């Protein structure tokens, strides 16, 4: 999916493109053409984010090659923009401007035109303009196309009326979906794919006089007006002009109630009339048309009354507004009835088309203003990563989702939408939300209570913006740190993942689902079923991914013990939805070979639903059925018959719904399977209380990013810090010390929060509100001398200690796979910073990353080493442990390797020689006990007693003391003879086998 980057700062074309105004063309004469680009050198080529013309593409070879070439036949001047291309995915070029000044006003003109050197290829070229918003990066995209069907130079004229709103992708979401033309930020061309080609272009300019329909519009407040039977609906009709100028000419609106499913004279009193906004009327003036409905005693489904408008002198509304008489008196609307009966009643009334719509999930951008929600009876929408309203505020989220829910009220049974987002570490799509540590850090806390609180904060902030469904938690068991999704896992041991599943209760509340209708709870999603964390390196066939979406090859015993166990726990906890993995499962010994999880009926129907007893619904991943073998009809029937209940088809919702209906009618999908799927979906909608309260309850919005929520995130960040080495007691720092801070991740909130933050991939820099590690340190020691030099180029003399914060930059999913442009090494700049600071003074190195980094060659020069993971927005939590306000208590949730050649390496492996074993983590909470083997013998007896009594708290405390004793003796001399029993002990502890854990720790102690 192209994520159009928009640049250009200052007055690049100030002299070339004067700001025209709508009022400049009020006379009969057309305004003269206004040049945009002449390509004589006035516009530079550039790489993002510099100003100028830049290229883009899906792969490294897709961007075209451009030049300003001298041509004797140039239509204007001496040069033209020419280029070559060979595009397999997508590619093109963009010219953006006016980023640091008011956008250009094109509203006085009819359209845009340019010269194109035709090849008569018959190929289509897409042309896009960028309108409205605060700048080019926050604008709407409007698109059209032309076909190369001539030879030689030809002037292509495109009236602005030809442009349509892009429904497949918007960089930041729609502004108002009206082409205003008063704030234009640039244009872009998407070139043909499939065969190599050349092009030449010249003389881009604005032409003609504006179409009056583009400067004056008649608007309605909404497209849908629900009203209770017997009530009167008021439909406000207003007039608006570009630039908010008074009307230059009168505008007349005739209206008439006609058509629809409601009966004139029986369900409503017909209305018909006409009114005029006179010349001089202020922009925004409104007139309300009242539509009275009639009451009878019959129970009925919803009925529609279209109010047809005929407009003279302005552009009519894009849609005919509809009054909707609410459904009433039907059993499914009775809140006193059990959910099961309400579901059965509603299902019995629904047509196949309506059922198919409930099984369809579309992306918000694909449905535009939302008219297709009712037209196709859509059951669900989602925001993909980074798909947000503009502005990206809590209020804008609620308004957007309420607008979509309003559309669903125009359906026959007014079945509400269920809207979903990937809130994987807080409401991470929303700027200003509380961003918690990623799951890998939560796993490091070893604290189920913290996991539950993290889920509760996430749920409260998500639901306060009108969203009732979260595509989280990820219950993957990460087995190879080369996987780009490693940080989405709580750890490599299924026993650890199971302990952290208290997050499900944080999100949903009670296991019964009775809390789902609360304004601070959301429906959770256990993902990705099953085995995504076990994919083999090199097995992926998705683009340039190396491991993500690959093949998990395991014995049935490994499958059960490692990958399935967390899902049984989630089902037992009442999780409402489950999402299958993109990956394939290859069970050794069954001779079936790899099976795509979205097609694996034995696992979804057989294991998840039948054996485990999962009674929620199964939602597919993004376009995942497209990866199944066969044609589209095969993809649909295979996935639905395998047990998928709702299909995420971001932009292909029309094709999916039609195909699903056809497959049922042909008998290839049974109506029983459809009824089962829809029943599961409706059950969750009723539990969420959406039928009674479809719109956002924003009463909790004030708590988004609040001090209370950030306090939870701060505690989680502190608990997630794992102290791997602490020679000479360098940590905690003293406030009296002079501290030299360096490294790429010391003062970067984007790097600190990682992927899935504001956008899908995340990004470096100040992307949201929060406290960096450096800022947290300065707050923790306000009177101390704390100096910062990112690259450690500043003099190092005179400091007591150095803190170097290094690690990764953000990524998500397979984009972050090792071998896909990533590795586990520190960057050269980070390595240099570590070397310089640690060579000059005592130092502590913090690694901010989603997975272990290879640090072994520098470990001897580092006094203290901390695995900081991705702590989120609350760098104060990191500072808390650095300065001793809170102790280090975190433990490794994954094995820390010595080299990439060791991967995969996990607790329980026969050969196990890591840099740091699973469960390792020094503490500043208490001093280790003395007494050596005698103390261990006593602890073994205490552990056995705790295990017999079933006392988890006592058992963990006893094993924790034994672990500290072992770590003190071992120091940094971690041999395989020490590492293996130490890691095994932590697995046994997580499994509740406290006596066995102490026995393993005793073995490690003796081997040290």
mmCIF file of N, CA and C in Angstrom, residues 593-688:
data_model
loop_
_atom_site.group_PDB
_atom_site.id
_atom_site.type_symbol
_atom_site.label_atom_id
_atom_site.label_comp_id
_atom_site.label_asym_id
_atom_site.label_seq_id
_atom_site.Cartn_x
_atom_site.Cartn_y
_atom_site.Cartn_z
ATOM 1 N N UNK A 593 2.072 -31.795 4.769
ATOM 2 C CA UNK A 593 2.841 -30.638 4.352
ATOM 3 C C UNK A 593 2.286 -29.368 4.959
ATOM 4 N N UNK A 594 2.833 -28.222 4.576
ATOM 5 C CA UNK A 594 2.385 -26.952 5.168
ATOM 6 C C UNK A 594 0.950 -26.616 4.776
ATOM 7 N N UNK A 595 0.159 -26.179 5.741
ATOM 8 C CA UNK A 595 -1.213 -25.744 5.503
ATOM 9 C C UNK A 595 -1.349 -24.314 6.023
ATOM 10 N N UNK A 596 -1.830 -23.407 5.166
ATOM 11 C CA UNK A 596 -2.069 -22.038 5.597
ATOM 12 C C UNK A 596 -3.089 -22.042 6.739
ATOM 13 N N UNK A 597 -2.791 -21.296 7.794
ATOM 14 C CA UNK A 597 -3.676 -21.320 8.947
ATOM 15 C C UNK A 597 -5.082 -20.831 8.613
ATOM 16 N N UNK A 598 -5.209 -19.920 7.661
ATOM 17 C CA UNK A 598 -6.544 -19.440 7.298
ATOM 18 C C UNK A 598 -7.354 -20.493 6.533
ATOM 19 N N UNK A 599 -6.707 -21.609 6.238
ATOM 20 C CA UNK A 599 -7.399 -22.694 5.542
ATOM 21 C C UNK A 599 -7.432 -23.968 6.378
ATOM 22 N N UNK A 600 -6.949 -23.903 7.612
ATOM 23 C CA UNK A 600 -6.738 -25.110 8.406
ATOM 24 C C UNK A 600 -7.986 -25.434 9.237
ATOM 25 N N UNK A 601 -8.898 -26.154 8.618
ATOM 26 C CA UNK A 601 -10.154 -26.510 9.295
ATOM 27 C C UNK A 601 -9.908 -27.399 10.500
ATOM 28 N N UNK A 602 -8.903 -28.271 10.425
ATOM 29 C CA UNK A 602 -8.628 -29.172 11.546
ATOM 30 C C UNK A 602 -8.241 -28.394 12.792
ATOM 31 N N UNK A 603 -7.529 -27.287 12.598
ATOM 32 C CA UNK A 603 -7.104 -26.494 13.747
ATOM 33 C C UNK A 603 -8.182 -25.517 14.193
ATOM 34 N N UNK A 604 -8.840 -24.843 13.253
ATOM 35 C CA UNK A 604 -9.817 -23.814 13.638
ATOM 36 C C UNK A 604 -11.128 -24.445 14.092
ATOM 37 N N UNK A 605 -11.701 -25.280 13.246
ATOM 38 C CA UNK A 605 -12.946 -25.948 13.638
ATOM 39 C C UNK A 605 -12.683 -27.046 14.670
ATOM 40 N N UNK A 606 -11.691 -27.892 14.351
ATOM 41 C CA UNK A 606 -11.471 -29.079 15.166
ATOM 42 C C UNK A 606 -10.904 -28.799 16.539
ATOM 43 N N UNK A 607 -9.814 -28.029 16.583
ATOM 44 C CA UNK A 607 -9.139 -27.799 17.859
ATOM 45 C C UNK A 607 -9.713 -26.590 18.589
ATOM 46 N N UNK A 608 -9.719 -25.438 17.929
ATOM 47 C CA UNK A 608 -10.119 -24.207 18.604
ATOM 48 C C UNK A 608 -11.583 -24.230 19.031
ATOM 49 N N UNK A 609 -12.463 -24.493 18.086
ATOM 50 C CA UNK A 609 -13.886 -24.405 18.394
ATOM 51 C C UNK A 609 -14.423 -25.658 19.077
ATOM 52 N N UNK A 610 -14.066 -26.826 18.555
ATOM 53 C CA UNK A 610 -14.652 -28.055 19.103
ATOM 54 C C UNK A 610 -13.941 -28.499 20.381
ATOM 55 N N UNK A 611 -12.625 -28.717 20.293
ATOM 56 C CA UNK A 611 -11.921 -29.266 21.460
ATOM 57 C C UNK A 611 -11.750 -28.243 22.573
ATOM 58 N N UNK A 612 -11.322 -27.029 22.217
ATOM 59 C CA UNK A 612 -11.095 -26.009 23.243
ATOM 60 C C UNK A 612 -12.387 -25.353 23.719
ATOM 61 N N UNK A 613 -13.428 -25.431 22.914
ATOM 62 C CA UNK A 613 -14.707 -24.858 23.313
ATOM 63 C C UNK A 613 -14.812 -23.366 23.096
ATOM 64 N N UNK A 614 -14.070 -22.829 22.144
ATOM 65 C CA UNK A 614 -14.139 -21.393 21.873
ATOM 66 C C UNK A 614 -15.503 -21.039 21.300
ATOM 67 N N UNK A 615 -16.205 -20.094 21.936
ATOM 68 C CA UNK A 615 -17.546 -19.742 21.490
ATOM 69 C C UNK A 615 -17.647 -18.312 20.974
ATOM 70 N N UNK A 616 -16.505 -17.626 20.829
ATOM 71 C CA UNK A 616 -16.495 -16.305 20.203
ATOM 72 C C UNK A 616 -16.452 -16.445 18.698
ATOM 73 N N UNK A 617 -15.968 -15.398 18.013
ATOM 74 C CA UNK A 617 -15.866 -15.534 16.556
ATOM 75 C C UNK A 617 -14.428 -15.362 16.087
ATOM 76 N N UNK A 618 -14.150 -15.954 14.936
ATOM 77 C CA UNK A 618 -12.812 -15.949 14.345
ATOM 78 C C UNK A 618 -12.770 -14.889 13.256
ATOM 79 N N UNK A 619 -11.819 -13.964 13.368
ATOM 80 C CA UNK A 619 -11.643 -12.885 12.400
ATOM 81 C C UNK A 619 -10.346 -13.108 11.633
ATOM 82 N N UNK A 620 -10.378 -12.964 10.335
ATOM 83 C CA UNK A 620 -9.165 -13.164 9.543
ATOM 84 C C UNK A 620 -8.209 -12.004 9.741
ATOM 85 N N UNK A 621 -6.973 -12.196 9.319
ATOM 86 C CA UNK A 621 -6.009 -11.094 9.290
ATOM 87 C C UNK A 621 -6.181 -10.340 7.976
ATOM 88 N N UNK A 622 -5.464 -9.243 7.835
ATOM 89 C CA UNK A 622 -5.569 -8.289 6.727
ATOM 90 C C UNK A 622 -5.334 -8.985 5.372
ATOM 91 N N UNK A 623 -6.364 -9.083 4.566
ATOM 92 C CA UNK A 623 -6.280 -9.666 3.217
ATOM 93 C C UNK A 623 -5.679 -11.070 3.229
ATOM 94 N N UNK A 624 -5.762 -11.751 4.355
ATOM 95 C CA UNK A 624 -5.044 -13.014 4.485
ATOM 96 C C UNK A 624 -5.606 -14.111 3.589
ATOM 97 N N UNK A 625 -6.899 -14.093 3.291
ATOM 98 C CA UNK A 625 -7.421 -15.172 2.457
ATOM 99 C C UNK A 625 -6.885 -15.079 1.041
ATOM 100 N N UNK A 626 -6.370 -13.907 0.652
ATOM 101 C CA UNK A 626 -5.792 -13.772 -0.684
ATOM 102 C C UNK A 626 -4.538 -14.616 -0.841
ATOM 103 N N UNK A 627 -3.943 -15.049 0.266
ATOM 104 C CA UNK A 627 -2.726 -15.853 0.195
ATOM 105 C C UNK A 627 -3.019 -17.344 0.026
ATOM 106 N N UNK A 628 -4.288 -17.718 0.071
ATOM 107 C CA UNK A 628 -4.626 -19.127 -0.088
ATOM 108 C C UNK A 628 -4.509 -19.535 -1.552
ATOM 109 N N UNK A 629 -4.143 -20.769 -1.826
ATOM 110 C CA UNK A 629 -4.063 -21.216 -3.219
ATOM 111 C C UNK A 629 -5.440 -21.297 -3.868
ATOM 112 N N UNK A 630 -5.484 -21.077 -5.189
ATOM 113 C CA UNK A 630 -6.752 -21.147 -5.904
ATOM 114 C C UNK A 630 -7.293 -19.779 -6.246
ATOM 115 N N UNK A 631 -8.453 -19.765 -6.923
ATOM 116 C CA UNK A 631 -9.060 -18.492 -7.302
ATOM 117 C C UNK A 631 -9.790 -17.885 -6.110
ATOM 118 N N UNK A 632 -10.406 -16.719 -6.324
ATOM 119 C CA UNK A 632 -10.996 -15.996 -5.198
ATOM 120 C C UNK A 632 -12.167 -16.761 -4.590
ATOM 121 N N UNK A 633 -12.979 -17.382 -5.429
ATOM 122 C CA UNK A 633 -14.102 -18.169 -4.904
ATOM 123 C C UNK A 633 -13.590 -19.287 -4.005
ATOM 124 N N UNK A 634 -12.483 -19.891 -4.412
ATOM 125 C CA UNK A 634 -11.873 -20.943 -3.599
ATOM 126 C C UNK A 634 -11.360 -20.386 -2.277
ATOM 127 N N UNK A 635 -10.744 -19.197 -2.337
ATOM 128 C CA UNK A 635 -10.255 -18.564 -1.107
ATOM 129 C C UNK A 635 -11.395 -18.356 -0.119
ATOM 130 N N UNK A 636 -12.528 -17.875 -0.624
ATOM 131 C CA UNK A 636 -13.660 -17.562 0.245
ATOM 132 C C UNK A 636 -14.235 -18.828 0.866
ATOM 133 N N UNK A 637 -14.547 -19.812 0.051
ATOM 134 C CA UNK A 637 -15.192 -21.006 0.602
ATOM 135 C C UNK A 637 -14.235 -21.801 1.492
ATOM 136 N N UNK A 638 -12.949 -21.842 1.130
ATOM 137 C CA UNK A 638 -11.989 -22.583 1.945
ATOM 138 C C UNK A 638 -11.864 -21.962 3.327
ATOM 139 N N UNK A 639 -11.727 -20.659 3.397
ATOM 140 C CA UNK A 639 -11.545 -19.994 4.681
ATOM 141 C C UNK A 639 -12.802 -20.058 5.538
ATOM 142 N N UNK A 640 -13.961 -19.818 4.936
ATOM 143 C CA UNK A 640 -15.205 -19.850 5.709
ATOM 144 C C UNK A 640 -15.507 -21.273 6.169
ATOM 145 N N UNK A 641 -15.314 -22.241 5.305
ATOM 146 C CA UNK A 641 -15.540 -23.632 5.712
ATOM 147 C C UNK A 641 -14.524 -24.099 6.742
ATOM 148 N N UNK A 642 -13.347 -23.465 6.763
ATOM 149 C CA UNK A 642 -12.337 -23.808 7.761
ATOM 150 C C UNK A 642 -12.685 -23.261 9.136
ATOM 151 N N UNK A 643 -13.667 -22.347 9.194
ATOM 152 C CA UNK A 643 -14.105 -21.845 10.486
ATOM 153 C C UNK A 643 -13.976 -20.361 10.680
ATOM 154 N N UNK A 644 -13.519 -19.614 9.665
ATOM 155 C CA UNK A 644 -13.470 -18.165 9.791
ATOM 156 C C UNK A 644 -14.886 -17.606 9.758
ATOM 157 N N UNK A 645 -15.176 -16.715 10.684
ATOM 158 C CA UNK A 645 -16.522 -16.178 10.819
ATOM 159 C C UNK A 645 -16.661 -14.787 10.208
ATOM 160 N N UNK A 646 -15.613 -13.985 10.313
ATOM 161 C CA UNK A 646 -15.597 -12.661 9.715
ATOM 162 C C UNK A 646 -14.290 -12.516 8.948
ATOM 163 N N UNK A 647 -14.372 -11.932 7.761
ATOM 164 C CA UNK A 647 -13.199 -11.835 6.898
ATOM 165 C C UNK A 647 -12.794 -10.377 6.748
ATOM 166 N N UNK A 648 -11.538 -10.105 7.051
ATOM 167 C CA UNK A 648 -10.986 -8.769 6.907
ATOM 168 C C UNK A 648 -10.561 -8.593 5.446
ATOM 169 N N UNK A 649 -11.382 -7.866 4.700
ATOM 170 C CA UNK A 649 -11.131 -7.631 3.272
ATOM 171 C C UNK A 649 -11.104 -6.116 3.071
ATOM 172 N N UNK A 650 -10.019 -5.463 3.411
ATOM 173 C CA UNK A 650 -9.995 -4.007 3.559
ATOM 174 C C UNK A 650 -10.693 -3.221 2.468
ATOM 175 N N UNK A 651 -10.380 -3.520 1.196
ATOM 176 C CA UNK A 651 -11.013 -2.770 0.107
ATOM 177 C C UNK A 651 -11.845 -3.658 -0.809
ATOM 178 N N UNK A 652 -11.756 -4.970 -0.632
ATOM 179 C CA UNK A 652 -12.446 -5.903 -1.528
ATOM 180 C C UNK A 652 -13.767 -6.380 -0.935
ATOM 181 N N UNK A 653 -14.402 -5.549 -0.117
ATOM 182 C CA UNK A 653 -15.592 -6.001 0.594
ATOM 183 C C UNK A 653 -16.755 -6.324 -0.340
ATOM 184 N N UNK A 654 -16.876 -5.609 -1.451
ATOM 185 C CA UNK A 654 -17.967 -5.895 -2.384
ATOM 186 C C UNK A 654 -17.764 -7.262 -3.036
ATOM 187 N N UNK A 655 -16.547 -7.507 -3.510
ATOM 188 C CA UNK A 655 -16.250 -8.795 -4.150
ATOM 189 C C UNK A 655 -16.421 -9.946 -3.172
ATOM 190 N N UNK A 656 -15.935 -9.747 -1.952
ATOM 191 C CA UNK A 656 -16.040 -10.827 -0.970
ATOM 192 C C UNK A 656 -17.505 -11.157 -0.690
ATOM 193 N N UNK A 657 -18.297 -10.142 -0.416
ATOM 194 C CA UNK A 657 -19.693 -10.378 -0.051
ATOM 195 C C UNK A 657 -20.438 -11.055 -1.192
ATOM 196 N N UNK A 658 -20.225 -10.578 -2.412
ATOM 197 C CA UNK A 658 -20.891 -11.190 -3.574
ATOM 198 C C UNK A 658 -20.461 -12.633 -3.735
ATOM 199 N N UNK A 659 -19.153 -12.877 -3.598
ATOM 200 C CA UNK A 659 -18.639 -14.235 -3.768
ATOM 201 C C UNK A 659 -19.169 -15.157 -2.683
ATOM 202 N N UNK A 660 -19.222 -14.680 -1.468
ATOM 203 C CA UNK A 660 -19.745 -15.494 -0.372
ATOM 204 C C UNK A 660 -21.198 -15.885 -0.628
ATOM 205 N N UNK A 661 -21.995 -14.934 -1.060
ATOM 206 C CA UNK A 661 -23.400 -15.225 -1.371
ATOM 207 C C UNK A 661 -23.494 -16.262 -2.484
ATOM 208 N N UNK A 662 -22.693 -16.093 -3.529
ATOM 209 C CA UNK A 662 -22.714 -17.040 -4.656
ATOM 210 C C UNK A 662 -22.324 -18.447 -4.204
ATOM 211 N N UNK A 663 -21.331 -18.526 -3.330
ATOM 212 C CA UNK A 663 -20.866 -19.839 -2.868
ATOM 213 C C UNK A 663 -21.940 -20.536 -2.027
ATOM 214 N N UNK A 664 -22.693 -19.773 -1.252
ATOM 215 C CA UNK A 664 -23.787 -20.368 -0.475
ATOM 216 C C UNK A 664 -24.896 -20.834 -1.405
ATOM 217 N N UNK A 665 -25.249 -20.001 -2.349
ATOM 218 C CA UNK A 665 -26.317 -20.376 -3.282
ATOM 219 C C UNK A 665 -25.948 -21.603 -4.103
ATOM 220 N N UNK A 666 -24.644 -21.760 -4.364
ATOM 221 C CA UNK A 666 -24.190 -22.925 -5.132
ATOM 222 C C UNK A 666 -24.047 -24.162 -4.265
ATOM 223 N N UNK A 667 -24.233 -24.010 -2.959
ATOM 224 C CA UNK A 667 -24.163 -25.159 -2.063
ATOM 225 C C UNK A 667 -22.764 -25.528 -1.621
ATOM 226 N N UNK A 668 -21.783 -24.693 -1.940
ATOM 227 C CA UNK A 668 -20.409 -25.018 -1.564
ATOM 228 C C UNK A 668 -20.069 -24.537 -0.145
ATOM 229 N N UNK A 669 -20.880 -23.636 0.379
ATOM 230 C CA UNK A 669 -20.843 -23.256 1.793
ATOM 231 C C UNK A 669 -22.264 -23.432 2.311
ATOM 232 N N UNK A 670 -22.406 -24.132 3.414
ATOM 233 C CA UNK A 670 -23.761 -24.426 3.901
ATOM 234 C C UNK A 670 -24.354 -23.230 4.617
ATOM 235 N N UNK A 671 -25.684 -23.141 4.581
ATOM 236 C CA UNK A 671 -26.364 -22.089 5.329
ATOM 237 C C UNK A 671 -26.158 -22.283 6.831
ATOM 238 N N UNK A 672 -25.973 -23.512 7.258
ATOM 239 C CA UNK A 672 -25.700 -23.785 8.667
ATOM 240 C C UNK A 672 -24.387 -23.134 9.087
ATOM 241 N N UNK A 673 -23.365 -23.212 8.226
ATOM 242 C CA UNK A 673 -22.075 -22.583 8.529
ATOM 243 C C UNK A 673 -22.217 -21.069 8.603
ATOM 244 N N UNK A 674 -23.023 -20.494 7.717
ATOM 245 C CA UNK A 674 -23.263 -19.057 7.728
ATOM 246 C C UNK A 674 -23.980 -18.655 9.008
ATOM 247 N N UNK A 675 -25.006 -19.409 9.378
ATOM 248 C CA UNK A 675 -25.764 -19.079 10.587
ATOM 249 C C UNK A 675 -24.892 -19.175 11.833
ATOM 250 N N UNK A 676 -23.993 -20.153 11.858
ATOM 251 C CA UNK A 676 -23.084 -20.286 12.995
ATOM 252 C C UNK A 676 -22.172 -19.063 13.091
ATOM 253 N N UNK A 677 -21.615 -18.651 11.957
ATOM 254 C CA UNK A 677 -20.706 -17.504 11.943
ATOM 255 C C UNK A 677 -21.423 -16.238 12.400
ATOM 256 N N UNK A 678 -22.593 -15.989 11.842
ATOM 257 C CA UNK A 678 -23.316 -14.758 12.157
ATOM 258 C C UNK A 678 -23.800 -14.779 13.609
ATOM 259 N N UNK A 679 -24.204 -15.928 14.100
ATOM 260 C CA UNK A 679 -24.619 -16.027 15.501
ATOM 261 C C UNK A 679 -23.477 -15.648 16.433
ATOM 262 N N UNK A 680 -22.284 -16.121 16.109
ATOM 263 C CA UNK A 680 -21.117 -15.804 16.940
ATOM 264 C C UNK A 680 -20.842 -14.298 16.938
ATOM 265 N N UNK A 681 -20.956 -13.685 15.770
ATOM 266 C CA UNK A 681 -20.702 -12.238 15.654
ATOM 267 C C UNK A 681 -21.757 -11.447 16.413
ATOM 268 N N UNK A 682 -23.020 -11.793 16.192
ATOM 269 C CA UNK A 682 -24.111 -11.070 16.858
ATOM 270 C C UNK A 682 -24.039 -11.217 18.375
ATOM 271 N N UNK A 683 -23.626 -12.381 18.836
ATOM 272 C CA UNK A 683 -23.522 -12.602 20.280
ATOM 273 C C UNK A 683 -22.583 -11.579 20.913
ATOM 274 N N UNK A 684 -21.433 -11.364 20.285
ATOM 275 C CA UNK A 684 -20.476 -10.402 20.845
ATOM 276 C C UNK A 684 -21.012 -8.969 20.745
ATOM 277 N N UNK A 685 -21.717 -8.659 19.691
ATOM 278 C CA UNK A 685 -22.292 -7.312 19.578
ATOM 279 C C UNK A 685 -23.321 -7.060 20.669
ATOM 280 N N UNK A 686 -24.132 -8.065 20.973
ATOM 281 C CA UNK A 686 -25.099 -7.906 22.058
ATOM 282 C C UNK A 686 -24.383 -7.772 23.405
ATOM 283 N N UNK A 687 -23.346 -8.598 23.627
ATOM 284 C CA UNK A 687 -22.617 -8.517 24.892
ATOM 285 C C UNK A 687 -21.963 -7.149 25.081
ATOM 286 N N UNK A 688 -21.493 -6.574 23.984
ATOM 287 C CA UNK A 688 -20.863 -5.261 24.047
ATOM 288 C C UNK A 688 -21.866 -4.130 24.277
#
